[in-house]
mmCIF file of C-alpha atoms in Angstrom:
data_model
loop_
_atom_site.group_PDB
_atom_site.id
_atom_site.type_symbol
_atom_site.label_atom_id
_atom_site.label_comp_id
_atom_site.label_asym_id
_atom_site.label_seq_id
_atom_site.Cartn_x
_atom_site.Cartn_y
_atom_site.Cartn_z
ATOM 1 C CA UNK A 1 0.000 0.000 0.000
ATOM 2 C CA UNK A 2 1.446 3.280 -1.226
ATOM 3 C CA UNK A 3 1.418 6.338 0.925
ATOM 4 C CA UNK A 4 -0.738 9.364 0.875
ATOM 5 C CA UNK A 5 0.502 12.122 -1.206
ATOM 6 C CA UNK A 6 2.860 15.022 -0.028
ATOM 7 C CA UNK A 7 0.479 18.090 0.425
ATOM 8 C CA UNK A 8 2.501 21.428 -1.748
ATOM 9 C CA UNK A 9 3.940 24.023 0.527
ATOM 10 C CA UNK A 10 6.311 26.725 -0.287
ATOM 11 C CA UNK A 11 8.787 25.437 2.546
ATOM 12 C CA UNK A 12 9.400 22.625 0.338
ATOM 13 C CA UNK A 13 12.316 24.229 -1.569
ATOM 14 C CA UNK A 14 15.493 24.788 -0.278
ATOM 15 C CA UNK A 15 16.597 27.751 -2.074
ATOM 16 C CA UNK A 16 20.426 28.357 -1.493
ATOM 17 C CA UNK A 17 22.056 32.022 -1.399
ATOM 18 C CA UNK A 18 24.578 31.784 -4.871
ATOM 19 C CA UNK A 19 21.966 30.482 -7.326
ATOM 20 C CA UNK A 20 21.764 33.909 -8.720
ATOM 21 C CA UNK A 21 25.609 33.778 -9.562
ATOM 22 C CA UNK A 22 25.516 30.063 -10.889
ATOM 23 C CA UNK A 23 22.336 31.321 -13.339
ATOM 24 C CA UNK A 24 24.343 34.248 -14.586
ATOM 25 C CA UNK A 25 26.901 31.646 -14.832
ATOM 26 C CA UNK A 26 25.076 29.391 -17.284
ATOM 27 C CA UNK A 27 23.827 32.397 -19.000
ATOM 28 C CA UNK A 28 27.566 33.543 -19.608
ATOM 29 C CA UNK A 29 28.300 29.656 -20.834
ATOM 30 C CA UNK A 30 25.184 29.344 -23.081
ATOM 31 C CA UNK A 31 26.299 32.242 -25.106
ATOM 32 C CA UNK A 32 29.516 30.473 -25.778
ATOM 33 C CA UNK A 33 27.806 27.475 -27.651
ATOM 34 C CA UNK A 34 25.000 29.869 -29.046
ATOM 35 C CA UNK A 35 27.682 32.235 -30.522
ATOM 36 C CA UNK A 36 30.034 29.435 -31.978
ATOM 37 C CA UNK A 37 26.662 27.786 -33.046
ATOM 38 C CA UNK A 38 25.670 30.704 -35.066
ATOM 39 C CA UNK A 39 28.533 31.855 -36.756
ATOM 40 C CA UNK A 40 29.625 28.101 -38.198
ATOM 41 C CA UNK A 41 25.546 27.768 -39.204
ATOM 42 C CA UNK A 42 25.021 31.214 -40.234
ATOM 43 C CA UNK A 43 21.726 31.609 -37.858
ATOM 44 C CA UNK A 44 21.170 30.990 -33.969
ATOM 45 C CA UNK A 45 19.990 27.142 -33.028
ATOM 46 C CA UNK A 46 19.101 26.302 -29.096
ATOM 47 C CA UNK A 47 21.677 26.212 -27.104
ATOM 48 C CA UNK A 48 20.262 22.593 -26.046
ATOM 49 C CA UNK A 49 18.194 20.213 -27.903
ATOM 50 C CA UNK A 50 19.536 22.184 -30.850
ATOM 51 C CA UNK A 51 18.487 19.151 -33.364
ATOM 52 C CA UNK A 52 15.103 18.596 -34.815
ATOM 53 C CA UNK A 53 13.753 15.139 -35.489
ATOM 54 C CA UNK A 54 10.007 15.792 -36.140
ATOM 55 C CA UNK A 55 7.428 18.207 -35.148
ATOM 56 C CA UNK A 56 3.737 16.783 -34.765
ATOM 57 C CA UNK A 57 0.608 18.060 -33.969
ATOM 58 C CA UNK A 58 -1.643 16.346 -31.782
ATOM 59 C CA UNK A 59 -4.441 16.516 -29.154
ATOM 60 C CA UNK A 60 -4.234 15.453 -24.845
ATOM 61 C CA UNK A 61 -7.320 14.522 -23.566
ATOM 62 C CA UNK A 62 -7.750 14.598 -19.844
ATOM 63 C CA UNK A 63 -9.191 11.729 -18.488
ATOM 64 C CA UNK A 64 -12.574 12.125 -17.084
ATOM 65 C CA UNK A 65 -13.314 10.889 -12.997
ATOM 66 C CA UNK A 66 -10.008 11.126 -11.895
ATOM 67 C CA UNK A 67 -9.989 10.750 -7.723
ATOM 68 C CA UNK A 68 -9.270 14.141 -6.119
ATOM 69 C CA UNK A 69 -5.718 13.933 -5.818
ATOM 70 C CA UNK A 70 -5.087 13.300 -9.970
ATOM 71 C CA UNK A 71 -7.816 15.974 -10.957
ATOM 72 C CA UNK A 72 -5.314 18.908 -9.870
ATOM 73 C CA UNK A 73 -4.088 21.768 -12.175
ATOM 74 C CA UNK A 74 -4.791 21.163 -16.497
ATOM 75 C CA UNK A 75 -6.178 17.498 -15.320
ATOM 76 C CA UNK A 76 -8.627 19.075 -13.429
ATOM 77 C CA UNK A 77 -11.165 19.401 -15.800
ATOM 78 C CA UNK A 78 -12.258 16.652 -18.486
ATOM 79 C CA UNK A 79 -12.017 17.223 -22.334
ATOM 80 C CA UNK A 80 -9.608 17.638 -25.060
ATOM 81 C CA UNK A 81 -7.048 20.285 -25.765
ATOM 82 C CA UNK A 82 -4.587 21.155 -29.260
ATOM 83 C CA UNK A 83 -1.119 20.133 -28.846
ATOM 84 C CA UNK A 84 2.069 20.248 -30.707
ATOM 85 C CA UNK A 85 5.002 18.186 -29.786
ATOM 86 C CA UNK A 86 8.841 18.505 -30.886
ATOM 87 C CA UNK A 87 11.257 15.643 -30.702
ATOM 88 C CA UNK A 88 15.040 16.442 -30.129
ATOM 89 C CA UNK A 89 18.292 15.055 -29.087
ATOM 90 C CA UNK A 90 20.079 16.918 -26.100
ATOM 91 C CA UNK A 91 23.373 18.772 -28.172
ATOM 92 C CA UNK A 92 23.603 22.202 -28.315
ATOM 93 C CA UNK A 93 24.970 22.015 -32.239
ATOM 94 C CA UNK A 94 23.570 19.591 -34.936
ATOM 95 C CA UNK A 95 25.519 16.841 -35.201
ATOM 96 C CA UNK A 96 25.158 13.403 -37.051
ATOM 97 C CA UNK A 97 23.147 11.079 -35.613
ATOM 98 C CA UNK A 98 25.683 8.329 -35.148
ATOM 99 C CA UNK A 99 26.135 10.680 -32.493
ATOM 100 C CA UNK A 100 24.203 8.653 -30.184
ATOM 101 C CA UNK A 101 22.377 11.723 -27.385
ATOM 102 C CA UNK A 102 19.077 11.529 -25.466
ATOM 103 C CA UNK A 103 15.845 11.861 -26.593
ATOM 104 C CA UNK A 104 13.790 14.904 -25.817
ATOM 105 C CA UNK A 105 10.191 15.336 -26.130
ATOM 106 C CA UNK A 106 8.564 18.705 -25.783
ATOM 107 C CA UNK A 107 4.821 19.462 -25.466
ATOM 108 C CA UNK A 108 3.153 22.108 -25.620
ATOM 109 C CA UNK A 109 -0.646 22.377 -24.771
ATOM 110 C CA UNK A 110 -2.894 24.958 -25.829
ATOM 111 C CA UNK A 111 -5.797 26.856 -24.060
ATOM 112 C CA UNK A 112 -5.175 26.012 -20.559
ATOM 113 C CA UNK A 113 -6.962 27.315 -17.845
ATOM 114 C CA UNK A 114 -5.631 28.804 -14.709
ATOM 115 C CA UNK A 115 -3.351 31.611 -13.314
ATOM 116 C CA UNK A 116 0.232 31.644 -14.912
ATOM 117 C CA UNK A 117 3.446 31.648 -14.309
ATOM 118 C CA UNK A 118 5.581 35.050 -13.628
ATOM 119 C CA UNK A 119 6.392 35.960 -17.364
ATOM 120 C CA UNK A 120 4.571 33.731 -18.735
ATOM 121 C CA UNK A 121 2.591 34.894 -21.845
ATOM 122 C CA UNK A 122 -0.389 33.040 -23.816
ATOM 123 C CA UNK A 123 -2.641 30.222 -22.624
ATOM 124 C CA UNK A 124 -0.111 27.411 -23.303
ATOM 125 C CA UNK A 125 1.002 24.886 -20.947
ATOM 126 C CA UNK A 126 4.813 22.800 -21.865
ATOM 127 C CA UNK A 127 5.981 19.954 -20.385
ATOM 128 C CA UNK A 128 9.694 19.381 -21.539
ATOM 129 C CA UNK A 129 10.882 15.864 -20.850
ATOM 130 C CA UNK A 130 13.434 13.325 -22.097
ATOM 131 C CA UNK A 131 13.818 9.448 -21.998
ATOM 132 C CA UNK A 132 15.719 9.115 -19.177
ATOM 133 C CA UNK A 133 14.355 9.012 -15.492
ATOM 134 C CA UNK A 134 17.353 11.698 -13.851
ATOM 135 C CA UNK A 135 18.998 14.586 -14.148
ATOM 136 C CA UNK A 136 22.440 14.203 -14.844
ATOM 137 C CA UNK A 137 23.754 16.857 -12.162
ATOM 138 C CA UNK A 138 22.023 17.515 -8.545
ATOM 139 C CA UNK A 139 21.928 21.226 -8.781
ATOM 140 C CA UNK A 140 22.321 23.824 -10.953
ATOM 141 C CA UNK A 141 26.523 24.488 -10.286
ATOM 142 C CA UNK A 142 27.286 21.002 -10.885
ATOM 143 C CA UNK A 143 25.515 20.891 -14.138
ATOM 144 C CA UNK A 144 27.641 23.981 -15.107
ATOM 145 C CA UNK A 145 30.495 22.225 -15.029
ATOM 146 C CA UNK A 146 29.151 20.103 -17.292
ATOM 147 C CA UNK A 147 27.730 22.382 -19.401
ATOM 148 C CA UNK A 148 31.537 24.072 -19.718
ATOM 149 C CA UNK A 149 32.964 21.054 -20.702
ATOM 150 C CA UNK A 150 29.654 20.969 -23.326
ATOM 151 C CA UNK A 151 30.316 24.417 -24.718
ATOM 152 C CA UNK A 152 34.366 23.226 -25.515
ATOM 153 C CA UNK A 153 33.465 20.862 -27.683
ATOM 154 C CA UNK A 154 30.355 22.508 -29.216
ATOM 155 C CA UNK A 155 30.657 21.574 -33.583
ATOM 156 C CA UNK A 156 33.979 20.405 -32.726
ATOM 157 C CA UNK A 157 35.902 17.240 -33.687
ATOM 158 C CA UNK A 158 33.442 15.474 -34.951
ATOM 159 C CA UNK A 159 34.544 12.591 -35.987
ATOM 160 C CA UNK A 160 35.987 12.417 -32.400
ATOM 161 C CA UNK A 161 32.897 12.560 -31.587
ATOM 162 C CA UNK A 162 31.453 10.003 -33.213
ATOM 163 C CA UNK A 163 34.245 7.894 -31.688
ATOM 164 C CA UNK A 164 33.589 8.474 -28.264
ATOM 165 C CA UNK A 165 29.882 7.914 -29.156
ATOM 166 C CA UNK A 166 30.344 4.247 -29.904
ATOM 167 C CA UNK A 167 32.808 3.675 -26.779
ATOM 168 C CA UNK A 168 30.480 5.399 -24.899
ATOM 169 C CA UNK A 169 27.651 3.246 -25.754
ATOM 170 C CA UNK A 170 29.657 -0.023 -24.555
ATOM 171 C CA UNK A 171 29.876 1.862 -21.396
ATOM 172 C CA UNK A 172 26.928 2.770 -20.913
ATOM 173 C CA UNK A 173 25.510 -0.862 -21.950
ATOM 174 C CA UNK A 174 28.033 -2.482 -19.583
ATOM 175 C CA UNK A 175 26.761 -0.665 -16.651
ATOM 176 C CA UNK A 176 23.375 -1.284 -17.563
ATOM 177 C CA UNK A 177 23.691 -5.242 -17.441
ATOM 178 C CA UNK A 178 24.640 -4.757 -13.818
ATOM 179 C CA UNK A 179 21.817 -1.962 -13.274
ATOM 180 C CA UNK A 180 23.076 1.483 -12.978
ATOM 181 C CA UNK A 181 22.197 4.132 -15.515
ATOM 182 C CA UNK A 182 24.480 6.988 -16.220
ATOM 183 C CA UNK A 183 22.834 10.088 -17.177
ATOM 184 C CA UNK A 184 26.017 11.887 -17.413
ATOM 185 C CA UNK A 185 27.412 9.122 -19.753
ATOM 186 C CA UNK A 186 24.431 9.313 -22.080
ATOM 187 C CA UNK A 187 24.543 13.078 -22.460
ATOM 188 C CA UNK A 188 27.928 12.722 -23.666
ATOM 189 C CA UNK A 189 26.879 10.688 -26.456
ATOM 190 C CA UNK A 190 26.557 6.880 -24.563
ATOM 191 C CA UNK A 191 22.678 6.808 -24.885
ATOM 192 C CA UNK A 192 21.585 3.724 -26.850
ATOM 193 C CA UNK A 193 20.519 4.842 -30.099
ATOM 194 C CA UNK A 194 16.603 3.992 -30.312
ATOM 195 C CA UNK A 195 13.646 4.548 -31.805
ATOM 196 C CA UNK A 196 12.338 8.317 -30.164
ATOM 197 C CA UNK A 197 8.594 6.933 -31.119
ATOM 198 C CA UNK A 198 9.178 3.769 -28.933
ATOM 199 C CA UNK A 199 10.776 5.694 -26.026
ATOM 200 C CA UNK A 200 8.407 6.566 -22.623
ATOM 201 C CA UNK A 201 9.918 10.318 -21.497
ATOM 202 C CA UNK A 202 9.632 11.849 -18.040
ATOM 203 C CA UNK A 203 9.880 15.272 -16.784
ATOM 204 C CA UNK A 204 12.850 14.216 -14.611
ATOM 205 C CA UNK A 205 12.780 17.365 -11.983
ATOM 206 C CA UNK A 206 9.731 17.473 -9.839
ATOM 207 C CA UNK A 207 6.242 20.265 -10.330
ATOM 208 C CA UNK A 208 3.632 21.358 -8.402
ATOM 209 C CA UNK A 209 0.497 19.317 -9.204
ATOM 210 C CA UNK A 210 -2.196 21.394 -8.086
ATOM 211 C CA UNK A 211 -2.225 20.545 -4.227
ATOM 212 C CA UNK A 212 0.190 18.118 -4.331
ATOM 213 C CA UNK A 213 3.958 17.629 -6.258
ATOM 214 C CA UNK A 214 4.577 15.266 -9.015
ATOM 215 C CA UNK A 215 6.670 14.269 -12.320
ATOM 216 C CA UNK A 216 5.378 13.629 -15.231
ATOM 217 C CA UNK A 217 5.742 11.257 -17.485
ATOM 218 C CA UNK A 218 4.625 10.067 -21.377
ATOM 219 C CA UNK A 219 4.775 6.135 -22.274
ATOM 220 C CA UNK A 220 3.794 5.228 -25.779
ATOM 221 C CA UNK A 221 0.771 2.796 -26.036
ATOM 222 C CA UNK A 222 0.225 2.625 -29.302
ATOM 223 C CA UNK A 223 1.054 -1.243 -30.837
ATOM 224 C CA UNK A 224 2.884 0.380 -33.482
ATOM 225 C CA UNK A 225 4.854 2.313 -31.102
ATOM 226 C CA UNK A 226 5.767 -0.414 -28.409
ATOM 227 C CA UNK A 227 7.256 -2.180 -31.057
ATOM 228 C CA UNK A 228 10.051 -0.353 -31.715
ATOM 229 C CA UNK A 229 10.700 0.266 -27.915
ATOM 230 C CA UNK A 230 14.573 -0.684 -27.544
ATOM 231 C CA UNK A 231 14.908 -0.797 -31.560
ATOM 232 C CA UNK A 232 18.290 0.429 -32.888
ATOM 233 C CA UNK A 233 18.233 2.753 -35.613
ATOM 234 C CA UNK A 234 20.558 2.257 -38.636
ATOM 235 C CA UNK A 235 22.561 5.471 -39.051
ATOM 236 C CA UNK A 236 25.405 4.208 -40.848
ATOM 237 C CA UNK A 237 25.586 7.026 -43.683
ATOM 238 C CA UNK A 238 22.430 8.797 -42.593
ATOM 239 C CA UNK A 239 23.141 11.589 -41.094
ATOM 240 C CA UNK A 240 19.370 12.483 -40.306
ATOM 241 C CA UNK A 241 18.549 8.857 -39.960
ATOM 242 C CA UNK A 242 15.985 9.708 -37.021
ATOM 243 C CA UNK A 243 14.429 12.274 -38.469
ATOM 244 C CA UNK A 244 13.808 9.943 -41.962
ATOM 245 C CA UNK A 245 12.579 6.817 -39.610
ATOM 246 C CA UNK A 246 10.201 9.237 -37.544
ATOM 247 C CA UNK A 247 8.712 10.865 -40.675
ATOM 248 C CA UNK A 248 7.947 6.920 -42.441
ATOM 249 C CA UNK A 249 6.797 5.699 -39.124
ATOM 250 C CA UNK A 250 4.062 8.938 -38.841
ATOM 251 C CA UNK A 251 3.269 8.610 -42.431
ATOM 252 C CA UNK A 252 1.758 5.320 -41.561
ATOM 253 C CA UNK A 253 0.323 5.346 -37.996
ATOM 254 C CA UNK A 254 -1.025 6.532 -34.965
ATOM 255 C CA UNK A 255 0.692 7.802 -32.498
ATOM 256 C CA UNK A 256 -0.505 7.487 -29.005
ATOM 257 C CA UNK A 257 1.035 8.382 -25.498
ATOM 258 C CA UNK A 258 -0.655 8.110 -21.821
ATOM 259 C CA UNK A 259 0.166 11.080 -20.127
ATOM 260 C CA UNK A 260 1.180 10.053 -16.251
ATOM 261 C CA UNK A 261 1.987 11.704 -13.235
ATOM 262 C CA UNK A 262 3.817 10.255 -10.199
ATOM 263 C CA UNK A 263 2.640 12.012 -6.986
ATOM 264 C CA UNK A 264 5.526 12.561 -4.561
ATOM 265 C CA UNK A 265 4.742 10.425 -1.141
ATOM 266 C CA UNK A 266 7.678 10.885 0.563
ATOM 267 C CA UNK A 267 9.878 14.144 0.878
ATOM 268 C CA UNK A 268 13.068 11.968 1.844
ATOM 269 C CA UNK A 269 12.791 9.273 -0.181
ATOM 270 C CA UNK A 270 11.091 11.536 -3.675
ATOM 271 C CA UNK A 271 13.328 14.430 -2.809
ATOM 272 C CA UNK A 272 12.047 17.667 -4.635
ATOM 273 C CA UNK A 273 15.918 19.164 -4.443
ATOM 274 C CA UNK A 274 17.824 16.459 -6.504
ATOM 275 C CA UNK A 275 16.803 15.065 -9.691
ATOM 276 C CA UNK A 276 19.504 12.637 -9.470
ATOM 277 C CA UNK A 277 17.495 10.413 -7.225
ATOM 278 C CA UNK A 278 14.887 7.734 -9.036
ATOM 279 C CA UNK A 279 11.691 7.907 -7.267
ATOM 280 C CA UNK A 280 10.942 4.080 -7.086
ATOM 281 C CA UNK A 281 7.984 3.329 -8.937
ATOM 282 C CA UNK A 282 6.933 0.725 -6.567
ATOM 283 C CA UNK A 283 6.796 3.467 -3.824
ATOM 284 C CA UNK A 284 5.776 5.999 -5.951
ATOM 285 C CA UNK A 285 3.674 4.357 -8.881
ATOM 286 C CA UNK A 286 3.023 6.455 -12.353
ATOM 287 C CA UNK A 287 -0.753 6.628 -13.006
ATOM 288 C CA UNK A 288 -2.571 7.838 -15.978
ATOM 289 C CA UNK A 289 -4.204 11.275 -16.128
ATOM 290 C CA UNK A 290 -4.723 11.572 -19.671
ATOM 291 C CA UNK A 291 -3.996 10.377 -23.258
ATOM 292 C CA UNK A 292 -1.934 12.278 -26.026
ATOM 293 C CA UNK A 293 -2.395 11.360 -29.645
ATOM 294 C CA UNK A 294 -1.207 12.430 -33.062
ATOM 295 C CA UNK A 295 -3.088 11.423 -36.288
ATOM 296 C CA UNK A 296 -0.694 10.642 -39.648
ATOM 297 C CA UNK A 297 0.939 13.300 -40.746
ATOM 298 C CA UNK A 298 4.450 14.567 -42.523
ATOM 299 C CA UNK A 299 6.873 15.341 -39.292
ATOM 300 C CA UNK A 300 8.778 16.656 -41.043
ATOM 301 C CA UNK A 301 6.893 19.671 -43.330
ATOM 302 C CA UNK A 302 10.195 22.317 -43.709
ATOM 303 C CA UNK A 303 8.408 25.047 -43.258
ATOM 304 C CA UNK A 304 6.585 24.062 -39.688
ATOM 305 C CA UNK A 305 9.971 23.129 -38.441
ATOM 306 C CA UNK A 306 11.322 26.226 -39.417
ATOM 307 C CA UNK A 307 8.469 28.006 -37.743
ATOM 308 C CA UNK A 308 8.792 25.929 -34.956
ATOM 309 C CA UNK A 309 12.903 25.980 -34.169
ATOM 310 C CA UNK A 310 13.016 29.635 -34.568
ATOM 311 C CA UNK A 311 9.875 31.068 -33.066
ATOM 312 C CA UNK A 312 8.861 29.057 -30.955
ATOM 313 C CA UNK A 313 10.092 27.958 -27.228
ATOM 314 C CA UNK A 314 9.860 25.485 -25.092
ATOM 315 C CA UNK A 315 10.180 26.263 -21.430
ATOM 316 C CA UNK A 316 8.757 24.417 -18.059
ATOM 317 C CA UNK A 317 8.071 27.746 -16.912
ATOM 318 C CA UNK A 318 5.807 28.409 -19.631
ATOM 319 C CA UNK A 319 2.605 27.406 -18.177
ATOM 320 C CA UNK A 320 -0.303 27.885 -14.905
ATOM 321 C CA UNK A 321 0.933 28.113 -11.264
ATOM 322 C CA UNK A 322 -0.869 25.266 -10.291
ATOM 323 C CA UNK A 323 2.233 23.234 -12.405
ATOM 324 C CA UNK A 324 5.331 25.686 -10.613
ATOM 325 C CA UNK A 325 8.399 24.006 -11.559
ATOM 326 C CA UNK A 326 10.357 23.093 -8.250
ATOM 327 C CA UNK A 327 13.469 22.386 -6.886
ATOM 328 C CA UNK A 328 17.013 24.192 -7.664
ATOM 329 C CA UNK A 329 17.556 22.480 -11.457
ATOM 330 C CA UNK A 330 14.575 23.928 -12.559
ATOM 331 C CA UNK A 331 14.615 27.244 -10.548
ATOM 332 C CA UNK A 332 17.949 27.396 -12.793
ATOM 333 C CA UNK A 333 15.946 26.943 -16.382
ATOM 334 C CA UNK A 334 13.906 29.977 -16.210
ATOM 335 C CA UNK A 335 16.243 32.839 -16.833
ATOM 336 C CA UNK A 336 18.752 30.698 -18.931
ATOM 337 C CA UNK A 337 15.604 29.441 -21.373
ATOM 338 C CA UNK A 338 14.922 33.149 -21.667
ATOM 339 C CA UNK A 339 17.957 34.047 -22.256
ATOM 340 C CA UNK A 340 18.352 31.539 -24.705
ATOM 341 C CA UNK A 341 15.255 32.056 -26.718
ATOM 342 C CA UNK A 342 16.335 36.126 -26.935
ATOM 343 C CA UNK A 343 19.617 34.956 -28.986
ATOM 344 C CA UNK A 344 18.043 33.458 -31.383
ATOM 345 C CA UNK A 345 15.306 36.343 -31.901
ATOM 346 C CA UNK A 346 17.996 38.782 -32.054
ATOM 347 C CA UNK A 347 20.440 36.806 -34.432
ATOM 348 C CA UNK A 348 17.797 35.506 -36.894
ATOM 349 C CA UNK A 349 15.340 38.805 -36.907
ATOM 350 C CA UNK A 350 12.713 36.311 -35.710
ATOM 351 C CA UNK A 351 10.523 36.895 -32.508
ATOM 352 C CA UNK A 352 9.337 34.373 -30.696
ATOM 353 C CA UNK A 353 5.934 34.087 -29.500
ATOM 354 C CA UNK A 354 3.380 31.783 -28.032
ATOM 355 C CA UNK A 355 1.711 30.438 -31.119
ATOM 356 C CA UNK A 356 -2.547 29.760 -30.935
ATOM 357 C CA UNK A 357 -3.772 26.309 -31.040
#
């Protein structure tokens, strides 16, 4: 029998006194890898999740006569809401995609009820979540360090690269036979390279849910979909090799996704201060709040991606109160993301904005 679920209160967070200076910090080293980005591609990209696989639009429906505790927040209320979803790997330049990096899914939901965010414009809620279960860093100054040693090699020595990929991957393979995940080896280019449509992604760093705290999490359901779960993609001399398996796969079938939360139920063992730490499942279960599904379509129309990589953003802060982002990783992506998304208006002439369903 699980326990009850940890009641939200501001006290939860631990906010520590040089957060400022380590966000000013990441700033500083995001402009290095959005500057060397930029001049070598001859516009800005993100500064993470820089590559596009597939953009699809889609539709979450929230389950109807969900028990108190689930109906919290967008679940809240029962019915259907526009979506669009954009599928990524975790580099800050574009690189091949023997290149073997995470897979990141971001959502963005339209026409959400509810008071928002500080600075945060539109009706839009976005979840922004990968297919791994942790963060590779505790807090916000150890992923810097990582983040320097990113911005080094950002669209350099690539066929080192590419190298270290595939050595990487044996690592990362050999530790999982013995049951330990590396999230810091897989961001360095050790993740298995799979299918993105077979992967289930998770929001990693705890939210408020309403009344409560949760992650969030999206596991594909669709037959299609579980059947490439694990699959290797062939990228030998395919440099967009993901992007050309997700756009045959959509052509052909429908996508579907349950949309999960797992409600925190115990502060010491689902800490909301270190994304490093699993929340066991068995403790903790994922349960199903809603469904997200995408008809046929091209995922890869040039023009929507275009529209999509360079005016639109993804951020965890974009969204109602009732979903805050907590802890000190995420407390970290607000000003960064900003910061971020500004480059790329200001390099390309583009604006972003918070596009309508």
């Amino acid at each position: 029998m699980t326990d009850a679920p940890v009641r939200y209160q501001p006290d939860i967070e631990d906010i520590q006194p040089d957060e400022q200076e380590t966000i000013q910090q990441l700033c500083s080293t995001f402009d290095v890898i959005l500057e060397r980005t930029a001049e070598d591609y001859g516009h800005a990209v993100r500064s993470v999740h820089a590559k596009s696989h597939g953009v699809l639009v889609g539709e979450l429906t929230v389950d109807a006569d969900l028990p108190p505790e689930l109906a919290q927040g967008l679940f809240a209320t029962p019915g259907t809401h526009k979506a669009l979803l954009r599928l990524s790997t975790n580099a800050g330049d574009v690189l091949p995609d023997a290149i073997s990096l995470p897979r990141g899914l971001a959502l963005k939901v339209f026409d959400v009820e509810g008071a928002r965010l500080p600075g945060s414009e539109g009706s839009a809620q976005d979840f922004v979540m990968v297919n791994g279960t942790v963060f590779q860093a505790k807090t916000a100054d150890k992923f810097l360090g990582n983040l320097k040693m990113l911005a080094k090699t950002t669209d350099r020595l690539e066929g080192t690269k590419k190298v270290l990929s595939s050595v990487l991957r044996g690592v990362s393979s050999a530790l999982e036979t013995v049951g330990i995940e590396s999230a810091a080896i897989n961001s360095l280019g050790g993740a298995p390279n799979v299918e993105p449509l077979g992967e289930t992604y998770y929001s990693v760093t705890p939210f408020r849910y309403g009344d409560y705290i949760a992650k969030f999490s999206l596991a594909p359901v669709a037959p299609e979909m579980t059947a490439l779960t694990g699959e290797t993609i062939k990228v030998d001399g395919r440099e967009d090799a993901i992007r050309e398996d997700v756009q045959a796969e959509m052509r052909n079938f429908r996508a579907e996704w349950d949309f999960r939360v797992q409600l925190c139920r115990n502060l010491d063992k689902q800490p909301v201060e270190d994304p490093t730490v699993e929340w066991d499942e068995e403790e903790a279960p994922f349960l199903k709040v809603g469904t997200l599904r995408a008809a046929p379509q091209d995922s890869w129309d040039p023009a929507q991606v275009q529209q999509i990589d360079e005016e639109t953003r993804f951020s965890v802060w974009t969204g109602i109160a009732a979903h805050q982002p907590l802890g000190n990783i995420n407390r970290a992506r607000n000003e960064p993301y900003r910061h971020s998304a500004d480059f790329r208006a200001r390099v390309n002439g583009c604006p972003y904005h918070e596009p309508a369903a």
